[in-house]
Backbone as ProteinMPNN parsed JSONL, in Angstrom:
{"seq_chain_A": "XXXXXXXXXXXXXXXXXXXXXXXXXXXXXXXXXXXXXXXXXXXXXXXXXXXXXXXXXXXXXXXXXXXXXXXXXXXXXXXXXXXXXXXXXXXXXXXXXXXXXXXXXXXXXXXXXXXXXXXXXXXXXXXXXXXXXXXXXXXXXXXXXXXXXXXXX", "coords_chain_A": {"N_chain_A": [[94.107, 38.261, 66.286], [95.684, 39.841, 68.883], [95.385, 40.733, 72.309], [96.904, 43.031, 72.805], [96.907, 44.251, 70.33], [94.264, 45.054, 70.077], [94.208, 46.999, 72.059], [96.073, 48.839, 71.073], [94.773, 49.557, 68.662], [92.421, 50.665, 69.699], [93.515, 52.798, 71.171], [94.583, 54.238, 69.045], [92.252, 54.979, 67.663], [91.057, 56.607, 69.622], [93.024, 58.604, 69.791], [92.811, 59.656, 67.204], [90.177, 60.659, 67.253], [90.49, 62.597, 69.266], [92.31, 64.295, 67.987], [90.677, 65.26, 65.867], [88.818, 66.611, 67.428], [90.447, 68.591, 68.61], [91.208, 70.017, 66.312], [88.714, 70.995, 65.544], [88.135, 72.658, 67.773], [90.222, 74.502, 67.499], [89.423, 75.793, 65.145], [87.029, 76.967, 66.028], [88.055, 78.671, 68.05], [89.633, 80.297, 66.48], [87.639, 81.616, 65.013], [86.414, 82.963, 67.13], [88.458, 84.629, 68.081], [88.974, 86.139, 65.856], [90.362, 88.051, 63.09], [91.909, 90.112, 64.008], [93.251, 89.687, 66.396], [95.753, 87.74, 68.091], [95.753, 86.101, 70.268], [93.835, 84.933, 73.123], [93.875, 86.781, 75.264], [94.398, 89.258, 74.003], [92.074, 89.446, 72.497], [90.069, 89.607, 74.489], [90.825, 92.001, 75.691], [90.407, 93.755, 73.518], [87.613, 93.439, 73.248], [86.779, 94.539, 75.695], [87.497, 97.228, 75.324], [85.827, 97.871, 73.176], [83.303, 97.451, 74.322], [83.37, 99.379, 76.311], [83.425, 101.673, 74.703], [80.896, 101.38, 73.485], [79.216, 101.657, 75.714], [79.698, 104.337, 76.428], [78.762, 105.535, 74.112], [76.067, 104.806, 74.222], [75.277, 106.227, 76.506], [75.676, 108.882, 75.62], [73.837, 108.878, 73.545], [71.43, 108.511, 74.938], [71.375, 110.922, 76.365], [71.176, 112.699, 74.214], [68.682, 111.907, 73.198], [67.027, 112.719, 75.282], [67.338, 115.508, 75.126], [66.294, 115.953, 72.558], [63.675, 115.08, 72.953], [62.751, 117.002, 74.791], [62.898, 119.269, 73.173], [61.06, 118.572, 71.203], [58.658, 118.691, 72.583], [58.238, 121.384, 72.637], [57.768, 122.096, 70.034], [55.527, 122.848, 67.281], [52.68, 120.95, 67.302], [50.032, 120.782, 67.097], [47.436, 121.945, 65.068], [45.022, 124.147, 63.889], [42.635, 125.506, 61.706], [40.256, 127.907, 60.842], [38.105, 129.177, 58.456], [36.305, 132.121, 57.651], [33.596, 134.525, 57.205], [33.716, 137.713, 58.212], [31.991, 139.812, 57.803], [29.171, 139.3, 57.525], [26.473, 139.236, 55.312], [26.963, 141.776, 54.196], [28.377, 141.438, 51.942], [31.028, 142.018, 51.565], [34.321, 140.78, 51.796], [33.929, 137.912, 51.86], [34.824, 134.465, 52.362], [37.457, 134.875, 53.157], [38.761, 135.568, 55.443], [40.458, 134.317, 58.359], [41.175, 132.164, 61.179], [43.84, 130.829, 62.852], [45.219, 128.376, 64.871], [48.156, 127.525, 66.539], [49.742, 125.083, 68.301], [51.803, 123.607, 70.89], [52.75, 120.426, 72.437], [52.321, 120.905, 75.109], [50.264, 122.634, 75.206], [50.744, 125.277, 74.698], [51.104, 128.214, 72.673], [50.064, 130.053, 69.805], [47.47, 132.111, 68.443], [46.63, 133.111, 65.293], [44.914, 135.585, 63.626], [43.096, 136.753, 60.833], [41.49, 139.403, 59.303], [39.747, 140.031, 56.508], [38.979, 142.432, 54.081], [37.673, 144.322, 51.274], [39.132, 146.632, 51.152], [41.296, 146.487, 52.977], [43.53, 144.385, 54.944], [43.567, 142.966, 58.104], [45.66, 141.754, 60.666], [45.908, 139.73, 63.515], [47.332, 138.643, 66.618], [47.312, 136.318, 69.226], [48.498, 135.162, 72.248], [48.787, 131.858, 73.633], [48.562, 129.987, 76.551], [48.79, 127.026, 78.203], [46.45, 126.146, 76.903], [44.805, 128.362, 77.175], [43.947, 131.759, 76.649], [45.053, 135.004, 77.527], [43.697, 137.027, 76.442], [40.495, 137.97, 75.174], [38.768, 135.627, 73.21], [37.512, 135.252, 69.9], [34.58, 133.647, 68.471], [35.364, 132.141, 66.24], [38.11, 131.945, 66.696], [38.095, 130.43, 69.021], [37.046, 128.07, 67.976], [39.125, 127.364, 66.217], [41.163, 126.975, 68.099], [40.109, 124.777, 69.476], [40.134, 122.851, 67.408], [42.907, 122.673, 66.995], [43.728, 121.712, 69.489], [42.546, 119.176, 69.453], [44.04, 118.019, 67.46], [46.571, 117.634, 68.466], [49.292, 115.561, 68.849]], "CA_chain_A": [[94.569, 39.468, 66.91], [95.922, 39.687, 70.302], [94.833, 41.761, 73.18], [97.679, 44.242, 72.621], [96.468, 44.863, 69.078], [93.011, 45.749, 70.377], [94.545, 48.192, 72.844], [96.709, 49.792, 70.161], [93.734, 50.042, 67.75], [91.547, 51.547, 70.489], [94.265, 54.018, 71.455], [94.669, 54.96, 67.776], [90.941, 55.588, 67.409], [90.902, 57.683, 70.599], [93.924, 59.685, 69.376], [92.218, 60.263, 66.006], [89.009, 61.444, 67.7], [91.015, 63.755, 69.979], [92.857, 65.198, 66.978], [89.537, 65.923, 65.224], [88.244, 67.533, 68.404], [91.385, 69.718, 68.725], [91.081, 70.81, 65.079], [87.428, 71.695, 65.633], [88.301, 73.712, 68.767], [91.084, 75.532, 66.899], [88.596, 76.559, 64.209], [86.129, 77.805, 66.827], [88.851, 79.718, 68.701], [89.999, 81.23, 65.412], [86.462, 82.46, 64.756], [86.21, 83.807, 68.299], [89.511, 85.635, 68.148], [88.908, 86.991, 64.681], [91.629, 88.255, 62.401], [92.64, 91.218, 64.616], [94.009, 89.3, 67.577], [96.46, 86.47, 67.983], [95.485, 85.237, 71.417], [92.606, 85.214, 73.863], [94.055, 88.007, 76.063], [94.203, 90.403, 73.102], [90.653, 89.499, 72.132], [89.321, 90.1, 75.647], [91.169, 93.417, 75.812], [89.691, 94.445, 72.447], [86.187, 93.436, 73.586], [86.585, 95.504, 76.779], [87.539, 98.567, 74.734], [84.619, 98.069, 72.368], [82.166, 97.553, 75.247], [83.484, 100.7, 76.923], [82.981, 102.634, 73.689], [79.445, 101.24, 73.317], [78.564, 102.229, 76.899], [79.764, 105.796, 76.298], [77.87, 105.905, 73.01], [74.688, 104.667, 74.719], [75.021, 107.353, 77.411], [75.515, 110.084, 74.795], [72.579, 108.747, 72.807], [70.335, 108.76, 75.886], [71.351, 112.37, 76.612], [70.647, 113.337, 73.002], [67.247, 111.631, 73.115], [66.371, 113.592, 76.261], [67.327, 116.861, 74.557], [65.353, 115.947, 71.433], [62.317, 114.973, 73.499], [62.4, 118.307, 75.356], [62.667, 120.183, 72.057], [59.824, 118.184, 70.514], [57.513, 119.172, 73.351], [58.071, 122.809, 72.352], [57.456, 122.327, 68.621], [54.103, 122.863, 66.93], [52.151, 119.623, 67.0], [48.593, 120.926, 66.909], [47.119, 123.011, 64.124], [43.605, 124.246, 63.546], [42.319, 126.708, 60.941], [38.849, 128.153, 60.531], [37.883, 130.288, 57.524], [34.989, 132.688, 57.928], [33.262, 135.842, 56.663], [33.397, 138.544, 59.369], [31.008, 140.834, 57.433], [28.037, 138.548, 57.004], [25.365, 139.997, 54.77], [27.332, 142.998, 53.484], [28.97, 141.065, 50.673], [32.464, 142.296, 51.468], [35.176, 139.883, 52.564], [33.815, 136.49, 51.531], [35.424, 133.585, 53.382], [38.887, 135.089, 53.065], [39.295, 135.747, 56.79], [40.752, 133.034, 58.991], [41.785, 132.073, 62.511], [44.694, 129.638, 62.896], [45.846, 128.122, 66.169], [49.366, 126.702, 66.503], [49.991, 124.672, 69.687], [52.725, 122.511, 71.152], [52.14, 119.369, 73.251], [51.986, 121.434, 76.431], [49.121, 123.53, 75.072], [51.207, 126.655, 74.531], [51.248, 128.581, 71.273], [49.565, 131.339, 69.34], [46.365, 132.138, 67.482], [46.751, 134.184, 64.308], [43.624, 135.881, 63.002], [43.155, 137.705, 59.735], [40.196, 139.914, 58.857], [39.933, 140.485, 55.132], [37.926, 143.204, 53.421], [38.151, 144.786, 49.969], [40.042, 147.761, 51.307], [42.5, 146.193, 53.749], [43.615, 143.131, 55.696], [44.091, 143.154, 59.463], [46.171, 140.507, 61.241], [45.988, 139.79, 64.967], [48.014, 137.517, 67.244], [47.002, 136.172, 70.65], [49.281, 134.061, 72.813], [48.046, 130.81, 74.336], [49.343, 129.31, 77.59], [47.971, 125.938, 78.763], [45.18, 126.152, 76.167], [44.009, 129.52, 77.58], [44.522, 133.049, 76.254], [44.733, 136.1, 78.443], [42.833, 137.932, 75.682], [39.205, 137.377, 74.813], [38.81, 134.973, 71.904], [36.274, 135.242, 69.118], [34.018, 132.308, 68.255], [36.206, 131.444, 65.26], [39.384, 131.633, 67.348], [37.823, 129.299, 69.927], [36.925, 126.868, 67.137], [40.476, 127.021, 65.754], [41.871, 126.445, 69.265], [39.564, 123.434, 69.715], [40.674, 121.984, 66.349], [44.33, 122.464, 67.256], [43.845, 120.845, 70.682], [42.201, 117.813, 69.042], [45.043, 117.462, 66.543], [47.854, 117.432, 69.143], [49.665, 114.135, 68.835]], "C_chain_A": [[94.675, 39.261, 68.405], [95.327, 40.879, 71.046], [95.574, 43.085, 73.009], [97.252, 44.991, 71.362], [95.164, 45.632, 69.288], [93.278, 47.054, 71.142], [95.158, 49.255, 71.928], [95.676, 50.376, 69.199], [92.794, 51.003, 68.481], [92.228, 52.863, 70.791], [94.388, 54.865, 70.19], [93.365, 55.677, 67.452], [90.724, 56.764, 68.364], [91.781, 58.868, 70.214], [93.358, 60.397, 68.153], [91.029, 61.144, 66.375], [89.479, 62.7, 68.426], [91.624, 64.764, 69.015], [91.745, 65.961, 66.256], [88.922, 66.965, 66.158], [89.127, 68.774, 68.57], [91.284, 70.612, 67.497], [89.794, 71.625, 65.116], [87.506, 72.851, 66.632], [89.181, 74.84, 68.233], [90.292, 76.406, 65.931], [87.665, 77.488, 64.978], [86.881, 78.94, 67.519], [89.284, 80.748, 67.675], [88.848, 82.157, 65.069], [86.228, 83.432, 65.904], [87.23, 84.939, 68.339], [89.443, 86.597, 66.976], [90.287, 87.192, 64.088], [92.485, 89.327, 63.064], [93.586, 90.761, 65.72], [94.638, 87.924, 67.38], [96.178, 85.545, 69.139], [94.248, 85.725, 72.161], [92.712, 86.493, 74.689], [93.837, 89.253, 75.212], [92.73, 90.569, 72.736], [89.825, 90.058, 73.275], [89.587, 91.586, 75.846], [90.437, 94.246, 74.762], [88.198, 94.532, 72.75], [85.887, 94.436, 74.705], [86.558, 96.931, 76.238], [86.261, 98.845, 73.952], [83.381, 98.212, 73.251], [82.181, 98.918, 75.933], [83.008, 101.78, 75.955], [81.47, 102.58, 73.522], [78.68, 101.818, 74.511], [78.55, 103.755, 76.815], [78.811, 106.275, 75.208], [76.41, 105.829, 73.459], [74.335, 105.817, 75.656], [74.808, 108.646, 76.625], [74.195, 110.048, 74.034], [71.386, 109.024, 73.715], [70.225, 110.253, 76.192], [70.764, 113.108, 75.411], [69.144, 113.108, 72.866], [66.473, 112.5, 74.103], [66.255, 115.016, 75.723], [66.302, 116.951, 73.433], [63.916, 115.881, 71.94], [61.849, 116.303, 74.091], [62.091, 119.312, 74.246], [61.37, 119.862, 71.333], [58.58, 118.651, 71.259], [57.219, 120.635, 73.064], [57.69, 123.087, 70.902], [55.951, 122.281, 68.384], [53.669, 121.444, 66.58], [50.64, 119.647, 66.835], [48.304, 122.131, 66.043], [45.629, 122.978, 63.84], [43.337, 125.562, 62.839], [40.828, 126.748, 60.651], [38.8, 129.343, 59.571], [36.468, 130.814, 57.755], [34.832, 134.04, 57.234], [32.874, 136.734, 57.838], [32.307, 139.572, 59.085], [29.789, 140.173, 56.812], [26.951, 139.502, 56.511], [25.765, 141.231, 53.995], [27.989, 142.695, 52.145], [30.445, 141.365, 50.583], [33.218, 141.271, 52.305], [35.097, 138.439, 52.138], [34.329, 135.638, 52.678], [36.945, 133.689, 53.332], [39.543, 135.287, 54.433], [39.527, 134.377, 57.416], [41.261, 133.23, 60.413], [42.56, 130.762, 62.533], [45.344, 129.539, 64.264], [47.013, 127.17, 65.967], [49.735, 126.38, 67.941], [51.085, 123.61, 69.761], [52.03, 121.491, 72.056], [51.706, 119.851, 74.627], [50.806, 122.394, 76.39], [49.498, 124.99, 74.982], [51.337, 126.955, 73.043], [50.674, 129.948, 70.987], [48.353, 131.117, 68.445], [46.591, 133.354, 66.596], [45.395, 134.353, 63.641], [43.821, 136.928, 61.921], [41.725, 138.108, 59.382], [40.409, 140.578, 57.495], [38.723, 141.292, 54.685], [38.502, 143.701, 52.092], [39.227, 145.855, 50.097], [41.341, 147.419, 52.031], [42.393, 144.815, 54.417], [44.216, 143.461, 57.063], [44.517, 141.793, 60.003], [46.356, 140.714, 62.735], [46.673, 138.527, 65.486], [47.657, 137.502, 68.724], [47.771, 134.961, 71.17], [48.369, 133.115, 73.595], [49.001, 130.15, 75.325], [48.426, 128.301, 78.262], [46.55, 125.971, 78.207], [44.268, 127.313, 76.535], [44.736, 130.779, 77.114], [44.144, 134.099, 77.29], [43.848, 137.134, 77.765], [41.532, 137.214, 75.344], [39.284, 136.836, 73.395], [37.464, 135.08, 71.211], [35.795, 133.808, 68.972], [34.906, 131.502, 67.323], [37.557, 131.061, 65.871], [39.218, 130.48, 68.327], [37.71, 128.002, 69.146], [38.297, 126.41, 66.641], [41.293, 126.413, 66.89], [41.401, 125.023, 69.568], [40.104, 122.448, 68.676], [42.14, 121.668, 66.595], [44.527, 121.532, 68.451], [43.537, 119.399, 70.309], [43.271, 117.188, 68.154], [46.408, 117.263, 67.201], [48.106, 115.936, 69.246], [50.17, 113.731, 70.192]], "O_chain_A": [[93.862, 38.601, 69.052], [94.853, 41.858, 70.469], [94.956, 44.149, 73.061], [97.24, 46.222, 71.338], [94.982, 46.723, 68.747], [92.641, 48.077, 70.889], [94.798, 50.43, 72.005], [95.699, 51.58, 68.941], [92.416, 52.039, 67.934], [91.614, 53.925, 70.686], [94.304, 56.091, 70.263], [93.366, 56.83, 67.022], [90.25, 57.817, 67.938], [91.342, 60.015, 70.299], [93.42, 61.624, 68.075], [90.895, 62.255, 65.862], [88.912, 63.772, 68.216], [91.469, 65.969, 69.208], [91.855, 67.17, 66.054], [88.553, 68.059, 65.73], [88.612, 69.888, 68.662], [91.274, 71.837, 67.623], [89.787, 72.803, 64.761], [86.982, 73.929, 66.353], [88.907, 76.012, 68.492], [90.473, 77.624, 65.902], [87.524, 78.66, 64.627], [86.383, 80.064, 67.566], [89.303, 81.945, 67.965], [89.052, 83.353, 64.857], [85.883, 84.592, 65.679], [86.875, 86.087, 68.607], [89.824, 87.76, 67.107], [91.261, 86.58, 64.527], [93.664, 89.458, 62.734], [94.618, 91.391, 65.95], [94.146, 87.08, 66.631], [96.342, 84.331, 69.017], [93.695, 86.784, 71.864], [91.729, 87.225, 74.805], [93.172, 90.195, 75.643], [92.211, 91.683, 72.676], [88.96, 90.904, 73.049], [88.664, 92.346, 76.14], [89.907, 95.314, 75.07], [87.582, 95.576, 72.538], [84.857, 95.109, 74.672], [85.718, 97.741, 76.631], [85.683, 99.928, 74.055], [82.501, 99.018, 72.95], [81.134, 99.539, 76.116], [82.277, 102.692, 76.342], [80.823, 103.623, 73.427], [77.612, 102.403, 74.335], [77.533, 104.392, 77.093], [78.138, 107.294, 75.362], [75.608, 106.696, 73.111], [73.217, 106.331, 75.609], [73.89, 109.414, 76.913], [73.52, 111.069, 73.897], [70.437, 109.695, 73.309], [69.121, 110.793, 76.27], [69.957, 114.024, 75.567], [68.412, 114.012, 72.464], [65.378, 112.968, 73.79], [65.208, 115.652, 75.846], [65.532, 117.91, 73.362], [63.038, 116.559, 71.406], [60.693, 116.69, 73.918], [61.154, 120.102, 74.353], [60.658, 120.766, 70.896], [57.565, 118.971, 70.64], [56.084, 121.084, 73.225], [57.324, 124.216, 70.574], [55.201, 121.738, 69.194], [54.222, 120.818, 65.675], [50.037, 118.638, 66.471], [48.858, 123.21, 66.256], [45.05, 121.922, 63.585], [43.759, 126.618, 63.309], [40.225, 125.746, 60.265], [39.387, 130.391, 59.843], [35.547, 130.043, 58.023], [35.8, 134.619, 56.743], [31.804, 136.541, 58.416], [31.749, 140.148, 60.019], [29.429, 140.478, 55.675], [26.566, 140.444, 57.203], [24.968, 141.712, 53.189], [28.142, 143.584, 51.309], [31.074, 140.992, 49.593], [32.789, 140.935, 53.409], [36.135, 137.782, 52.06], [34.272, 136.049, 53.837], [37.639, 132.68, 53.455], [40.764, 135.181, 54.553], [38.877, 133.399, 57.05], [41.714, 134.31, 60.791], [41.997, 129.702, 62.262], [45.943, 130.497, 64.753], [46.881, 126.139, 65.309], [50.013, 127.286, 68.727], [51.273, 122.822, 68.834], [50.862, 121.664, 72.405], [50.816, 119.261, 75.24], [50.393, 122.914, 77.426], [48.647, 125.859, 75.171], [51.641, 126.067, 72.246], [50.773, 130.873, 71.794], [48.223, 130.086, 67.785], [46.725, 134.477, 67.081], [44.803, 133.39, 63.153], [44.608, 137.863, 62.073], [40.86, 137.254, 59.188], [41.15, 141.552, 57.364], [37.581, 140.881, 54.888], [39.689, 143.518, 51.823], [40.117, 145.965, 49.255], [42.383, 148.001, 51.731], [41.335, 144.186, 54.446], [45.235, 144.143, 57.162], [43.816, 140.798, 59.819], [46.889, 141.735, 63.173], [46.599, 137.47, 64.859], [47.693, 138.534, 69.393], [47.699, 133.873, 70.599], [47.337, 133.512, 74.137], [50.125, 129.796, 74.966], [47.399, 128.675, 78.829], [45.576, 125.84, 78.948], [43.073, 127.265, 76.244], [45.963, 130.865, 77.171], [43.049, 134.075, 77.852], [43.306, 138.019, 78.428], [41.495, 135.988, 75.244], [39.8, 137.496, 72.493], [36.413, 135.008, 71.848], [36.513, 132.866, 69.308], [35.176, 130.327, 67.572], [38.085, 129.983, 65.596], [40.109, 129.639, 68.449], [38.205, 126.961, 69.579], [38.597, 125.216, 66.644], [42.031, 125.451, 66.68], [42.218, 124.158, 69.884], [40.489, 121.332, 69.025], [42.569, 120.527, 66.425], [45.397, 120.662, 68.424], [44.2, 118.485, 70.799], [43.397, 115.964, 68.101], [47.325, 116.764, 66.549], [47.249, 115.163, 69.674], [50.536, 112.573, 70.395]]}, "name": "protein", "num_of_chains": 1, "seq": "XXXXXXXXXXXXXXXXXXXXXXXXXXXXXXXXXXXXXXXXXXXXXXXXXXXXXXXXXXXXXXXXXXXXXXXXXXXXXXXXXXXXXXXXXXXXXXXXXXXXXXXXXXXXXXXXXXXXXXXXXXXXXXXXXXXXXXXXXXXXXXXXXXXXXXXXX"}
């Protein structure tokens, strides 16, 4: 073999390797472009639109999360109930009476109290603001308020 043959064989091998490399790049570009676009400009334009949509969606989602978080702070997250007999020793009422405290995360809510006797049932409501009521609380209502405060998540 002459020197020219070596050059031609080397050039052939280099051309074959370059062809394989071009085919491999074409496959990768095809995957990058996907089936929707025919060229790189279309793909970049499509990606810009999709990124813009995702940014708007993220902003709306963040706004929605803020609204949901504000609403969750106002929902009942603490609950405490105490059952008791308000007529100790007289035999009427049993443990049918109760005091229930319903509180949100900010410590606002209501205490509902029920006094049960054989003849009638009385129900009372006292508002709570920052874990304090403007009305005097009974021992059972204080216990219910304490239970509700401990159960706030």
